[in-house]
Tab-separated table of C-alpha atoms in Angstrom:
chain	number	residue	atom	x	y	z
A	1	UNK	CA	-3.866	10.545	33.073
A	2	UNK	CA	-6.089	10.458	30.302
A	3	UNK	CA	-9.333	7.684	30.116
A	4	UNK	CA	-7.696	5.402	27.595
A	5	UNK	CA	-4.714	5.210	30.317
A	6	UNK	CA	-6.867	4.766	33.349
A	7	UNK	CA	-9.339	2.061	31.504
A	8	UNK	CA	-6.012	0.118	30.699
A	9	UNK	CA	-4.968	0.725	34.813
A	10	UNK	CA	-8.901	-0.745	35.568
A	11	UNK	CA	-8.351	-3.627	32.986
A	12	UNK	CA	-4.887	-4.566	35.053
A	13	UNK	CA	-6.310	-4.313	38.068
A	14	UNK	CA	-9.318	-6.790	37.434
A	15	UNK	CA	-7.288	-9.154	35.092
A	16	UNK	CA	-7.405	-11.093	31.633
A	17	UNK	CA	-9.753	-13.384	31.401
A	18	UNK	CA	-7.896	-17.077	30.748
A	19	UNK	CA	-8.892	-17.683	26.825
A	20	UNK	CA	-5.755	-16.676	25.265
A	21	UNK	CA	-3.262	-18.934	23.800
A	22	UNK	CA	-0.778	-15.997	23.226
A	23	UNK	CA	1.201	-13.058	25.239
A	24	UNK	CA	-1.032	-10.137	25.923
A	25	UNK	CA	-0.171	-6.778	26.281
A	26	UNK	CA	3.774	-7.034	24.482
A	27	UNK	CA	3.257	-3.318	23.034
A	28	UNK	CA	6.914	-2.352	22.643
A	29	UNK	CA	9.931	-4.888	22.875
A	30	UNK	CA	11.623	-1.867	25.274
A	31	UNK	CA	9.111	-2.076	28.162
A	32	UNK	CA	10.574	-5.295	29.304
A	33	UNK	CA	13.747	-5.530	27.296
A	34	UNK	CA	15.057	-8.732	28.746
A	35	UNK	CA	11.809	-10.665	27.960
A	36	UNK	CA	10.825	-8.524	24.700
A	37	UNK	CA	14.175	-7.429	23.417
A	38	UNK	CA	16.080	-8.575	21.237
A	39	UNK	CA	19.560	-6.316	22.314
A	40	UNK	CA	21.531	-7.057	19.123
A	41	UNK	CA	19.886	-3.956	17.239
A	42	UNK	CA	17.559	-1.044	17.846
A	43	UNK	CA	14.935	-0.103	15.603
A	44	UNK	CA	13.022	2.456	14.889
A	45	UNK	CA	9.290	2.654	16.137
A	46	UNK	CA	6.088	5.093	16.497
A	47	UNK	CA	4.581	5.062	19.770
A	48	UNK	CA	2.013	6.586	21.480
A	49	UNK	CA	2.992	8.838	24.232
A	50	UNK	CA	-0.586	9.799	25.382
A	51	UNK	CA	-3.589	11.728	24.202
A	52	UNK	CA	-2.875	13.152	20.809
A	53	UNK	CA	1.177	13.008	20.930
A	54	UNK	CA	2.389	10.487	18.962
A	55	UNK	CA	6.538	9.968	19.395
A	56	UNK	CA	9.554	8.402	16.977
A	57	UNK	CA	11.534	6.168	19.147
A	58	UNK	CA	14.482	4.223	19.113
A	59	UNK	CA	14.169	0.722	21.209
A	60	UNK	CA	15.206	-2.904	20.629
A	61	UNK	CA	14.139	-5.241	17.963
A	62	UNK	CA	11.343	-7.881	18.889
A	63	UNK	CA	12.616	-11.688	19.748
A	64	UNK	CA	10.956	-14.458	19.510
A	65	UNK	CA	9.159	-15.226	22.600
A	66	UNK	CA	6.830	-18.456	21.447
A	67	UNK	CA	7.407	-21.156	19.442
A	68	UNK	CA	4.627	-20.134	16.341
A	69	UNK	CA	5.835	-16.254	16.714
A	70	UNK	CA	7.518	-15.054	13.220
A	71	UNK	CA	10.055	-11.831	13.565
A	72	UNK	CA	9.914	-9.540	10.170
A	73	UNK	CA	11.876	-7.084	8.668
A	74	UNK	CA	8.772	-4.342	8.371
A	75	UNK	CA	9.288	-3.262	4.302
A	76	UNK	CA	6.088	-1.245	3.644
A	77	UNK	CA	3.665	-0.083	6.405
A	78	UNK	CA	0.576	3.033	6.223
A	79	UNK	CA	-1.401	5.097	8.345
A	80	UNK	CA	-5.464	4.960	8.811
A	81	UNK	CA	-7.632	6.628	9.467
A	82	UNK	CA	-8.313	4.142	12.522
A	83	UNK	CA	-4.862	5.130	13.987
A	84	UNK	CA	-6.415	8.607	14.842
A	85	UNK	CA	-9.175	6.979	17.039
A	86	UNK	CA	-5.621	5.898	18.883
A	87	UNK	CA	-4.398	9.506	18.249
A	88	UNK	CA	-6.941	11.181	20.410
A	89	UNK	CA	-8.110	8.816	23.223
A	90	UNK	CA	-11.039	7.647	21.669
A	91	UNK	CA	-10.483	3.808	21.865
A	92	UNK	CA	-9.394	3.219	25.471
A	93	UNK	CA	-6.525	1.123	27.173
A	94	UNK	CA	-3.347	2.699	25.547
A	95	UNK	CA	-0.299	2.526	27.827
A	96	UNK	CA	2.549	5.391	27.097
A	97	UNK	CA	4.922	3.500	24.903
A	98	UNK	CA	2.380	1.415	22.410
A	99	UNK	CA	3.590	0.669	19.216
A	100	UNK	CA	1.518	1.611	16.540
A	101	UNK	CA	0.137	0.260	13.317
A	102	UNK	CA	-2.068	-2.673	12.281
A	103	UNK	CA	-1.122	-2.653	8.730
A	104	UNK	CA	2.092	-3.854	7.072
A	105	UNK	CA	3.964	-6.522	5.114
A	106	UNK	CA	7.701	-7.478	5.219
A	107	UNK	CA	10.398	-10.069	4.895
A	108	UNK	CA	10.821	-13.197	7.098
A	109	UNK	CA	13.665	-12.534	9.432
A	110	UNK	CA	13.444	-14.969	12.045
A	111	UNK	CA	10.865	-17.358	13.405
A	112	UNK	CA	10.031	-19.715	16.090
A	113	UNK	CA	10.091	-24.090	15.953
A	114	UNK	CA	6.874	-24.650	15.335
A	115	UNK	CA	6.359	-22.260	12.592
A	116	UNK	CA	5.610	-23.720	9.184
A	117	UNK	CA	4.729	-23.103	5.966
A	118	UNK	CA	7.450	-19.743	6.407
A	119	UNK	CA	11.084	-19.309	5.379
A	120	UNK	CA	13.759	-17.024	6.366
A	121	UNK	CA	13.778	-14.167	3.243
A	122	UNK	CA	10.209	-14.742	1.914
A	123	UNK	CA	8.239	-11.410	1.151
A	124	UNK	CA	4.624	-11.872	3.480
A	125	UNK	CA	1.615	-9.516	4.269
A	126	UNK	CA	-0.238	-9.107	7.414
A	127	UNK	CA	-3.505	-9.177	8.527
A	128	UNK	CA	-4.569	-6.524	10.733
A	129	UNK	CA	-5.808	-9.228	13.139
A	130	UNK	CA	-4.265	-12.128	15.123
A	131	UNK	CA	-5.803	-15.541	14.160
A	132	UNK	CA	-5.321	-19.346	15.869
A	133	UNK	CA	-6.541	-21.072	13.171
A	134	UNK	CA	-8.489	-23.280	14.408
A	135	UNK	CA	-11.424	-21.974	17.147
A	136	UNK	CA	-15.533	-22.199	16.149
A	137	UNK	CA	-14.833	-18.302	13.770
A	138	UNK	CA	-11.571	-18.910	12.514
A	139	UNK	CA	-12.450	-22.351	11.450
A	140	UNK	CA	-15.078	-20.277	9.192
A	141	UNK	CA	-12.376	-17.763	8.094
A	142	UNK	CA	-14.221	-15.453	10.205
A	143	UNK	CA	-10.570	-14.602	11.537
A	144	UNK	CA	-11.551	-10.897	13.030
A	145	UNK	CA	-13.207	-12.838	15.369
A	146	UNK	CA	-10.828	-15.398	16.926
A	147	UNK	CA	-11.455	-16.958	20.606
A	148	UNK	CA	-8.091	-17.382	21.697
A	149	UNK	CA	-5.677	-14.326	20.830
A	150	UNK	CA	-7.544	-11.682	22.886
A	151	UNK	CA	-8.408	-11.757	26.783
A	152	UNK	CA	-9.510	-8.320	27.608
A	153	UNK	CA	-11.867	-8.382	30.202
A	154	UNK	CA	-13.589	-5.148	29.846
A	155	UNK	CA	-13.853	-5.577	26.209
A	156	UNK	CA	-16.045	-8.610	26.928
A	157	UNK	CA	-17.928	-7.074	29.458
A	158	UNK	CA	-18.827	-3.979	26.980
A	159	UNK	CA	-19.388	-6.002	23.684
A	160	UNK	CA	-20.826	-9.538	25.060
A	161	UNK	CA	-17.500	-10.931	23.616
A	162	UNK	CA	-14.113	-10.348	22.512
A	163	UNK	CA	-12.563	-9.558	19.062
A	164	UNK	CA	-9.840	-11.034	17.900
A	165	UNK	CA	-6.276	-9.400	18.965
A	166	UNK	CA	-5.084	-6.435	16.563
A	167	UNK	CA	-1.824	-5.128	15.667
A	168	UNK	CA	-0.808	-1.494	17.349
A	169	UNK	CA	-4.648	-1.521	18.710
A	170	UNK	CA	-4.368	-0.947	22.184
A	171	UNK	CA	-4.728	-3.391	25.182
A	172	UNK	CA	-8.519	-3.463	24.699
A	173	UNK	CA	-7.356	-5.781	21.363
A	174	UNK	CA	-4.932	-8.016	23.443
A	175	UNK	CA	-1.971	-5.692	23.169
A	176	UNK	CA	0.154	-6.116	20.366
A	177	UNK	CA	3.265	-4.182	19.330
A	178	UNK	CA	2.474	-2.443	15.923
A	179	UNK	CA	4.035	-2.529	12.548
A	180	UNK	CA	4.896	0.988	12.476
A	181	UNK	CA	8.272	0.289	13.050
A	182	UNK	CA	11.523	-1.628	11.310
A	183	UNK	CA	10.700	-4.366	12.507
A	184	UNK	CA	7.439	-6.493	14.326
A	185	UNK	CA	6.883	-10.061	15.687
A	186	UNK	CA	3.533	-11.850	14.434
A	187	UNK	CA	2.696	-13.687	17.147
A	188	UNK	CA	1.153	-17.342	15.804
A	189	UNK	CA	2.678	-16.599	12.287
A	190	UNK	CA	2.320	-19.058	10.400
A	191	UNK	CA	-1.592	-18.111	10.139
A	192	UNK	CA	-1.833	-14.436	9.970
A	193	UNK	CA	0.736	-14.184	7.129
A	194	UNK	CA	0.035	-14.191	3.839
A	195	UNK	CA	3.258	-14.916	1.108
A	196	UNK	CA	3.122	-12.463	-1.777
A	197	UNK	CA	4.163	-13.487	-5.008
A	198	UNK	CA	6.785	-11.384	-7.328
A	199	UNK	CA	4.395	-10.058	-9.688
A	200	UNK	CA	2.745	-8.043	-6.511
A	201	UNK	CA	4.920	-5.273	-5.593
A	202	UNK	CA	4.657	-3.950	-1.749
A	203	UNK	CA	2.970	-0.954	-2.546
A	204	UNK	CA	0.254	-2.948	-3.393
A	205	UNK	CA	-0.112	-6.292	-1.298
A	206	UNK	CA	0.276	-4.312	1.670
A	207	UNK	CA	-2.790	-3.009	1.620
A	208	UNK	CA	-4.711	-6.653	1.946
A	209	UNK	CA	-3.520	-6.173	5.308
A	210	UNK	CA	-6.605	-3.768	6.223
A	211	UNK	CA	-7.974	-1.543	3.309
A	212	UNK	CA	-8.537	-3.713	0.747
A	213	UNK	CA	-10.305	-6.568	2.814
A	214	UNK	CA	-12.365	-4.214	5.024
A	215	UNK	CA	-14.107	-2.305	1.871
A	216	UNK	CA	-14.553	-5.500	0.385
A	217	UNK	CA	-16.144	-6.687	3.006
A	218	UNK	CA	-17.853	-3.580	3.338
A	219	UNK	CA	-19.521	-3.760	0.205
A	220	UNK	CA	-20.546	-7.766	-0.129
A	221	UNK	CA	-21.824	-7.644	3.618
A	222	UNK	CA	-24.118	-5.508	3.262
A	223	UNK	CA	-25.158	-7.047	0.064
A	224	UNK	CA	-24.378	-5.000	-2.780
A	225	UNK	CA	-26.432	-6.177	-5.970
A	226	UNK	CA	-26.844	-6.182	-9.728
A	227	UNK	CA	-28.604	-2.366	-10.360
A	228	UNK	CA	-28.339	-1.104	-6.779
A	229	UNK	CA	-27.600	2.624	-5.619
A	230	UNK	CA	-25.173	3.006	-3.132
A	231	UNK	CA	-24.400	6.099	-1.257
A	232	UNK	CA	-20.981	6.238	0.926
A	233	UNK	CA	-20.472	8.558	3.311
A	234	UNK	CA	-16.398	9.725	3.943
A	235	UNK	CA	-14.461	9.940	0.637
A	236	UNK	CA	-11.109	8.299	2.321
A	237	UNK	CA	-9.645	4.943	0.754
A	238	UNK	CA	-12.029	2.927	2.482
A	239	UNK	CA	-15.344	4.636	0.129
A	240	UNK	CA	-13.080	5.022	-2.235
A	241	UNK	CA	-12.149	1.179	-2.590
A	242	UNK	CA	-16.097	0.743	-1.879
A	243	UNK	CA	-17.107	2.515	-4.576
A	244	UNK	CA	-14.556	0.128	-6.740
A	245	UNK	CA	-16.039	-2.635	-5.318
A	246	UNK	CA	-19.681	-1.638	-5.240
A	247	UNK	CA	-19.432	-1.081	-8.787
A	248	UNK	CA	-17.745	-4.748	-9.263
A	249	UNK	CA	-20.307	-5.979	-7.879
A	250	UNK	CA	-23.029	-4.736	-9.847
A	251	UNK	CA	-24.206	-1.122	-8.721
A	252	UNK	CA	-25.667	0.870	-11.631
A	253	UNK	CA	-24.880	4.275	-9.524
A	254	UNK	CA	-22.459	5.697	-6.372
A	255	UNK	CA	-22.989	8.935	-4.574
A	256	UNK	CA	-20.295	9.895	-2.133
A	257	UNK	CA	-20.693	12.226	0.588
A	258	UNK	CA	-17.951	14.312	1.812
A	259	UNK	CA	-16.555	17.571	1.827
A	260	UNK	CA	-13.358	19.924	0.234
A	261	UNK	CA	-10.538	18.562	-1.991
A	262	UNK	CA	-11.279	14.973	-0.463
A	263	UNK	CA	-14.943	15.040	-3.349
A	264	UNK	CA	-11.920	16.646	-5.694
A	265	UNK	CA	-9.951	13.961	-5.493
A	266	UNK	CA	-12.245	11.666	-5.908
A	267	UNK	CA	-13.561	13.448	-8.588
A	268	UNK	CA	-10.129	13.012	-10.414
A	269	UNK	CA	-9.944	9.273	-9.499
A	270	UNK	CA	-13.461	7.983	-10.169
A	271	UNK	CA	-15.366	9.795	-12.631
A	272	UNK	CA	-18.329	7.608	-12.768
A	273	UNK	CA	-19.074	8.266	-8.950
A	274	UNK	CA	-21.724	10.867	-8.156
A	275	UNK	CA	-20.988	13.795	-5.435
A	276	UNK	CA	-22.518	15.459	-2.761
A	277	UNK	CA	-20.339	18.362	-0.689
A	278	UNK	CA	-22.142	18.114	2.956
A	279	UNK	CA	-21.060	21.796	3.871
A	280	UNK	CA	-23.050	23.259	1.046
A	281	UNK	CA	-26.259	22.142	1.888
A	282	UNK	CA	-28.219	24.049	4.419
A	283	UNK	CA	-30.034	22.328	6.891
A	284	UNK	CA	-29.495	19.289	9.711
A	285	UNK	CA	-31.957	17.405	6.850
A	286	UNK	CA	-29.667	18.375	3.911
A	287	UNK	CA	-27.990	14.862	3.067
A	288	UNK	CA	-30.995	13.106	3.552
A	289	UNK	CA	-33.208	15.774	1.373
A	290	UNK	CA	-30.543	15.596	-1.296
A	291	UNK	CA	-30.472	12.136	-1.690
A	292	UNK	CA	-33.939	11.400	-1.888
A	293	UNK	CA	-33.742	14.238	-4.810
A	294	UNK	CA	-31.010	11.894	-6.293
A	295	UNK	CA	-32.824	8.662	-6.185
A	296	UNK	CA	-36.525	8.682	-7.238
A	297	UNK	CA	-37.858	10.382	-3.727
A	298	UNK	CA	-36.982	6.682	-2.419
A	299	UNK	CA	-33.862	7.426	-1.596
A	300	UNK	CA	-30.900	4.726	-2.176
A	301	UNK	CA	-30.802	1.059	-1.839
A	302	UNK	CA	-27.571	0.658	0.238
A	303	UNK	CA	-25.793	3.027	1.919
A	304	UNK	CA	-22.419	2.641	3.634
A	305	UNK	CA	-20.841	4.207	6.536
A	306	UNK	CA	-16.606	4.529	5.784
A	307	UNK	CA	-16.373	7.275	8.934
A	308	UNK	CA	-16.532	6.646	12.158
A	309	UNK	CA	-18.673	7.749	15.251
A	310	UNK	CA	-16.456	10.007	17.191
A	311	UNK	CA	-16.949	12.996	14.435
A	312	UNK	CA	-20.033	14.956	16.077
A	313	UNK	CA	-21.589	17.373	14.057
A	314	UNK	CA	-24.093	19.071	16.519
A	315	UNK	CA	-23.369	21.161	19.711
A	316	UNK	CA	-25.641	18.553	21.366
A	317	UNK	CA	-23.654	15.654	20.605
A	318	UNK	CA	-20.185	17.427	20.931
A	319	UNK	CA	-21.217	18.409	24.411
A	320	UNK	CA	-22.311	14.249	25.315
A	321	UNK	CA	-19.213	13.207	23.901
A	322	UNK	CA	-16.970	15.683	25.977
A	323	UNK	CA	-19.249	14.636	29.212
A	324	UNK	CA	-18.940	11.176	28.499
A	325	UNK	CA	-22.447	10.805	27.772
A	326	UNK	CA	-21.921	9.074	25.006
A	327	UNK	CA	-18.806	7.152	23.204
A	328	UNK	CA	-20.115	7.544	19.685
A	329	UNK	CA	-22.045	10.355	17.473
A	330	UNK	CA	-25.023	8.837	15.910
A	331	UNK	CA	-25.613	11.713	13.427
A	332	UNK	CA	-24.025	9.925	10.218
A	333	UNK	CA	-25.778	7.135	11.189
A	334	UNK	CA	-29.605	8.642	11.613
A	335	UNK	CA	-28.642	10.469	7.876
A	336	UNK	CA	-27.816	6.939	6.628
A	337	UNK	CA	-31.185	5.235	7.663
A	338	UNK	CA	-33.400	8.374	6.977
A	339	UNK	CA	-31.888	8.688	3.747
A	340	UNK	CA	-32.204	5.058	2.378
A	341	UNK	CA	-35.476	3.991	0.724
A	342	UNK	CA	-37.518	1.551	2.831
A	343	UNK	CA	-36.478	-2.285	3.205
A	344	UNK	CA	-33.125	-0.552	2.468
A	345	UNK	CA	-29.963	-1.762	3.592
A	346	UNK	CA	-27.130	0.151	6.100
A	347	UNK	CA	-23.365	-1.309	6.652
A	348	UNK	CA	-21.431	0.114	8.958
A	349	UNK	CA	-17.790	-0.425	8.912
A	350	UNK	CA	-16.175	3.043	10.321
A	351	UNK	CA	-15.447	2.417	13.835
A	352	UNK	CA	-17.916	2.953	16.942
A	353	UNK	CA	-16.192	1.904	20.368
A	354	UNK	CA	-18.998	2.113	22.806
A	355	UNK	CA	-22.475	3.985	23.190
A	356	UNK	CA	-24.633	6.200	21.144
A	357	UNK	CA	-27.675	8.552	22.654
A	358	UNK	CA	-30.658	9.886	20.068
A	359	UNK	CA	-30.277	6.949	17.634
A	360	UNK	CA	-33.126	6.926	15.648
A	361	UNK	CA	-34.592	3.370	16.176
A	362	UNK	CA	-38.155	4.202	15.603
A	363	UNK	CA	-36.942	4.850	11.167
A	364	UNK	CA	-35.547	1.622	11.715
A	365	UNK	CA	-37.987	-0.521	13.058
A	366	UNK	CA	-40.979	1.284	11.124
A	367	UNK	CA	-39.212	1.115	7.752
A	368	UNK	CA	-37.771	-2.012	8.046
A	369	UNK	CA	-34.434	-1.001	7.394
A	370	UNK	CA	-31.774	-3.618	7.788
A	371	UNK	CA	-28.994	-2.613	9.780
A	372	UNK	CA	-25.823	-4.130	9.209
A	373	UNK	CA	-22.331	-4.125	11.771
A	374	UNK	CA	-19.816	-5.314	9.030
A	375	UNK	CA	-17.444	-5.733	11.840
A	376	UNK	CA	-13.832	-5.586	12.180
A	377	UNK	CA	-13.477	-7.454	8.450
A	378	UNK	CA	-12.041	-11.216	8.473
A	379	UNK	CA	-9.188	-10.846	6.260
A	380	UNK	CA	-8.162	-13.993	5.857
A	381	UNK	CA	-11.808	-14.671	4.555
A	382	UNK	CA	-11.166	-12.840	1.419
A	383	UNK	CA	-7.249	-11.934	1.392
A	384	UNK	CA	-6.485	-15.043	-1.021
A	385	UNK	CA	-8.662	-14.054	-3.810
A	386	UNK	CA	-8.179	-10.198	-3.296
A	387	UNK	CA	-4.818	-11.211	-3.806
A	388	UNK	CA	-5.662	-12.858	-7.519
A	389	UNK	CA	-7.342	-9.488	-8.499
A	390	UNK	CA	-4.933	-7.907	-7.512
A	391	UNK	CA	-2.142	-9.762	-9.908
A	392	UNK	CA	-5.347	-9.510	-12.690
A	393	UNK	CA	-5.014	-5.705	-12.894
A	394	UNK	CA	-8.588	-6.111	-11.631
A	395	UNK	CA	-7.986	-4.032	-8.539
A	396	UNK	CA	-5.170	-1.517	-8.260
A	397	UNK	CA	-4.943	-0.306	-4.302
A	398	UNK	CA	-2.550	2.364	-5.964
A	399	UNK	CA	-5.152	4.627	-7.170
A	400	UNK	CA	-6.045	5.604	-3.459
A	401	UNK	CA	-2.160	6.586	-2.870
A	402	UNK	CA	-1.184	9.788	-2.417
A	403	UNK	CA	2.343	10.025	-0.643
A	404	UNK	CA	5.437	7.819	0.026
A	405	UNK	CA	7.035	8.742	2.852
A	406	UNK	CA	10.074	7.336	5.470
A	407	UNK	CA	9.066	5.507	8.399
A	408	UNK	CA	11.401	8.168	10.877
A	409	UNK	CA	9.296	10.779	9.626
A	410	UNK	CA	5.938	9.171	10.713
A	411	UNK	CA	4.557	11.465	13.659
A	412	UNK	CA	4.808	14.654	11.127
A	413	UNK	CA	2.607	12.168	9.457
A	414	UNK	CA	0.400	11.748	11.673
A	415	UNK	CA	-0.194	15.369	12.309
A	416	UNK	CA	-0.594	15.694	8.377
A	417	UNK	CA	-3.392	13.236	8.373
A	418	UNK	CA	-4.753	14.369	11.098
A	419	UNK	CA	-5.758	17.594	9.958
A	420	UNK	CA	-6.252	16.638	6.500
A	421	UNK	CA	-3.013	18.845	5.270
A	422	UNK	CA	-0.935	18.623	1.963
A	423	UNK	CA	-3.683	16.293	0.155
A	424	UNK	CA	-2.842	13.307	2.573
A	425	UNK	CA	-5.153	10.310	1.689
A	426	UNK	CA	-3.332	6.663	2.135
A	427	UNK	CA	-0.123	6.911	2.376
A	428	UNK	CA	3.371	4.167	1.964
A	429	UNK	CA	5.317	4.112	4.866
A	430	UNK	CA	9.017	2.919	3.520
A	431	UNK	CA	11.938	1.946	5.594
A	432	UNK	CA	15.791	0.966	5.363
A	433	UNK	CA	13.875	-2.526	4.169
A	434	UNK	CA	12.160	-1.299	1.273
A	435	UNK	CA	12.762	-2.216	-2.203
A	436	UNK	CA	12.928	0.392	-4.936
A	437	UNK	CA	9.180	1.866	-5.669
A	438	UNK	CA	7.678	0.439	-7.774
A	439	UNK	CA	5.759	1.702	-10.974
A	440	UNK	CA	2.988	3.879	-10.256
A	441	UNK	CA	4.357	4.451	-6.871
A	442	UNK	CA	4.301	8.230	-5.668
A	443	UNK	CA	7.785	10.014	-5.203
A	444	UNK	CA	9.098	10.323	-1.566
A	445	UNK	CA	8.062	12.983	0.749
A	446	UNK	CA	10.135	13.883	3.261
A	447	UNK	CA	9.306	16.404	6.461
């Protein structure tokens, strides 16, 4: 048994705490078929079978099991770089059977009594998270963190609080069945879905499910302004759409940091951004060094972390992480603040799950460097008018995809992503759903 499978074993044997308004832990209709199931049709679905095995399955379409819950026909879904924290273990409480995937849009198949606003046929996006509507955050839009969708106990007792439930997250999010499958229920739907207009084709609203709200938030978080420099470290969609969006928002220069064909793609997609190859420079003070080189000896204004923390560099901090010493590397994360010029700012938004040893607070606190969590980002904060750019041409999520590719054919996928292989950035999960692609969409890939 693996440590993501025995925390979710602790978490059942201590209980949910009571503030939930909606199921927890309905991961995969097929687990309790007669509650879950709807046994009219089987669907297809990725789940996760334990520590870095990742299974297609067959198992029955989601019902409608409360009155708000809306049933859709999954049309587009992707893969992120989030899902491989799921891959190998890293966020805990995953039960063998999970369905994956927090990001997706469809059509309206079915829906509960109480659900309005919705119609049977409409084309809707998702947000990654599961709002009420109506508690002290979501009431502010601040819908990542909703009081009443996720009870996890030992998330509470590790964070101080709860996050909202997520999509295809694990059971340490509330436990929600995924969208990487045909088809998904969206529990209190009438919230978390978003309609998308015709002139939006699904290659491109589905990515204000996640992507395109989380680097936008990203980027105004931490306060991107009129002449800043921003440095982003991981050259994935997420700094990719950040550079975008740093630039909308007034940034005179953007440095990426990365390494191999990732800095060439970029390179290809983004001309004006500025790069620096990681594995060329020589010593554990390289990035920082290099950067200071860049920007006057100062070093950047803002600098913004599109990674994560379970990627250690060192033999020290590989060795902690395999002990479970520590949850998190803090190496990107002493670069970023040693690199940025004083009063400088730092946003994190690649994921950390837990604890950190060797963080250097002392640069911090000295420098007066302000250190910014962006969170998990509130989507529907910003989903409405990401939505206008969108049909303004004045974002265009397509630039940062690379494949199309069938939803049966998604744990190849996963492998592919995993180890970086065939040029894999974000990719467009279709299904028997989909519409034709749409212009600018890439050709299908089959494995």
């Amino acid at each position: 048994m693996s440590l993501s499978q025995a925390a979710w074993k602790a978490e059942q044997a201590m209980g949910h705490n009571d503030n939930a308004i909606t199921a927890q832990d309905v991961t995969n209709p097929g687990l309790d078929r007669e509650k879950w199931g709807d046994a009219s049709e089987i669907m297809k679905a990725l789940c996760w079978m334990g520590k870095n095995d990742v299974q297609m399955v067959e198992t029955p379409k989601p019902k409608v099991i409360e009155p708000r819950d809306v049933i859709l026909k999954v049309t587009g879904s992707t893969v992120c770089g989030s899902d491989l924290h799921l891959l190998h273990g890293s966020v805990v409480e995953m039960q063998k059977g999970d369905i994956l995937g927090h990001e997706f849009c469809g059509i309206v198949d079915d829906m509960g009594a109480e659900v309005k606003g919705l119609e049977k046929g409409q084309r809707v996006v998702a947000s990654f998270q599961i709002a009420c509507g109506d508690c002290y955050y979501c009431a502010k839009k601040l819908s990542s963190q909703c009081e009443k969708t996720n009870s996890n106990t030992i998330e509470k007792g590790m964070y101080g609080g709860n996050t909202a439930g997520m999509f295809g997250y694990s059971h340490f999010t509330g436990g929600f069945a995924g969208g990487q499958a045909e088809y998904v229920r969206v529990p209190l739907g009438d919230v978390n879905l978003l309609k998308l207009p015709d002139d939006v084709p699904d290659e491109k609203g589905l990515y204000l499910s996640d992507v395109v709200a989380t680097s936008w938030n990203c980027v105004v978080d931490t306060g991107v302004q009129e002449g800043d420099v921003v440095a982003i470290w991981g050259a994935g969609p997420i700094g990719q759409m950040c550079a975008d969006f740093s630039f909308m928002n007034g940034a005179k220069r953007v440095i990426m940091i990365d390494q191999n064909w990732r800095l060439d793609f970029v390179k290809s997609k983004y001309p004006k951004v500025e790069l620096v190859d990681f594995s060329k420079l020589s010593n554990t003070k390289g990035v920082v060094n290099r950067l200071k080189e860049m920007v006057d000896g100062r070093g950047p204004d803002v600098v913004l972390e599109c990674v994560a923390g379970e990627y250690p560099k060192s033999i020290a901090h590989k060795l902690e992480m395999a002990a479970g010493l520590e949850t998190d590397s803090p190496e990107i994360l002493n670069e970023m603040i040693e690199s940025v010029r004083n009063y400088g700012r730092v946003g994190i938004t690649g994921v950390y799950v837990g604890y950190t040893n060797h963080f250097n607070i002392g640069s911090l606190m000295e420098r007066g460097i302000r250190f910014i969590g962006n969170g998990q980002a509130p989507v529907h904060l910003y989903w409405e008018d990401l939505l206008k750019k969108i049909q303004k041409g004045e974002i265009d999520p397509l630039k940062m995809v690379t494949h199309r590719v069938r939803v049966e054919d998604l744990d190849k996928v996963y492998a592919k992503f995993d180890k970086r292989e065939d040029g894999m950035q974000k990719v467009y999960v279709q299904t028997r759903f989909s519409a034709p692609p749409c212009e600018g969409s890439p050709g299908l890939t089959t494995y």
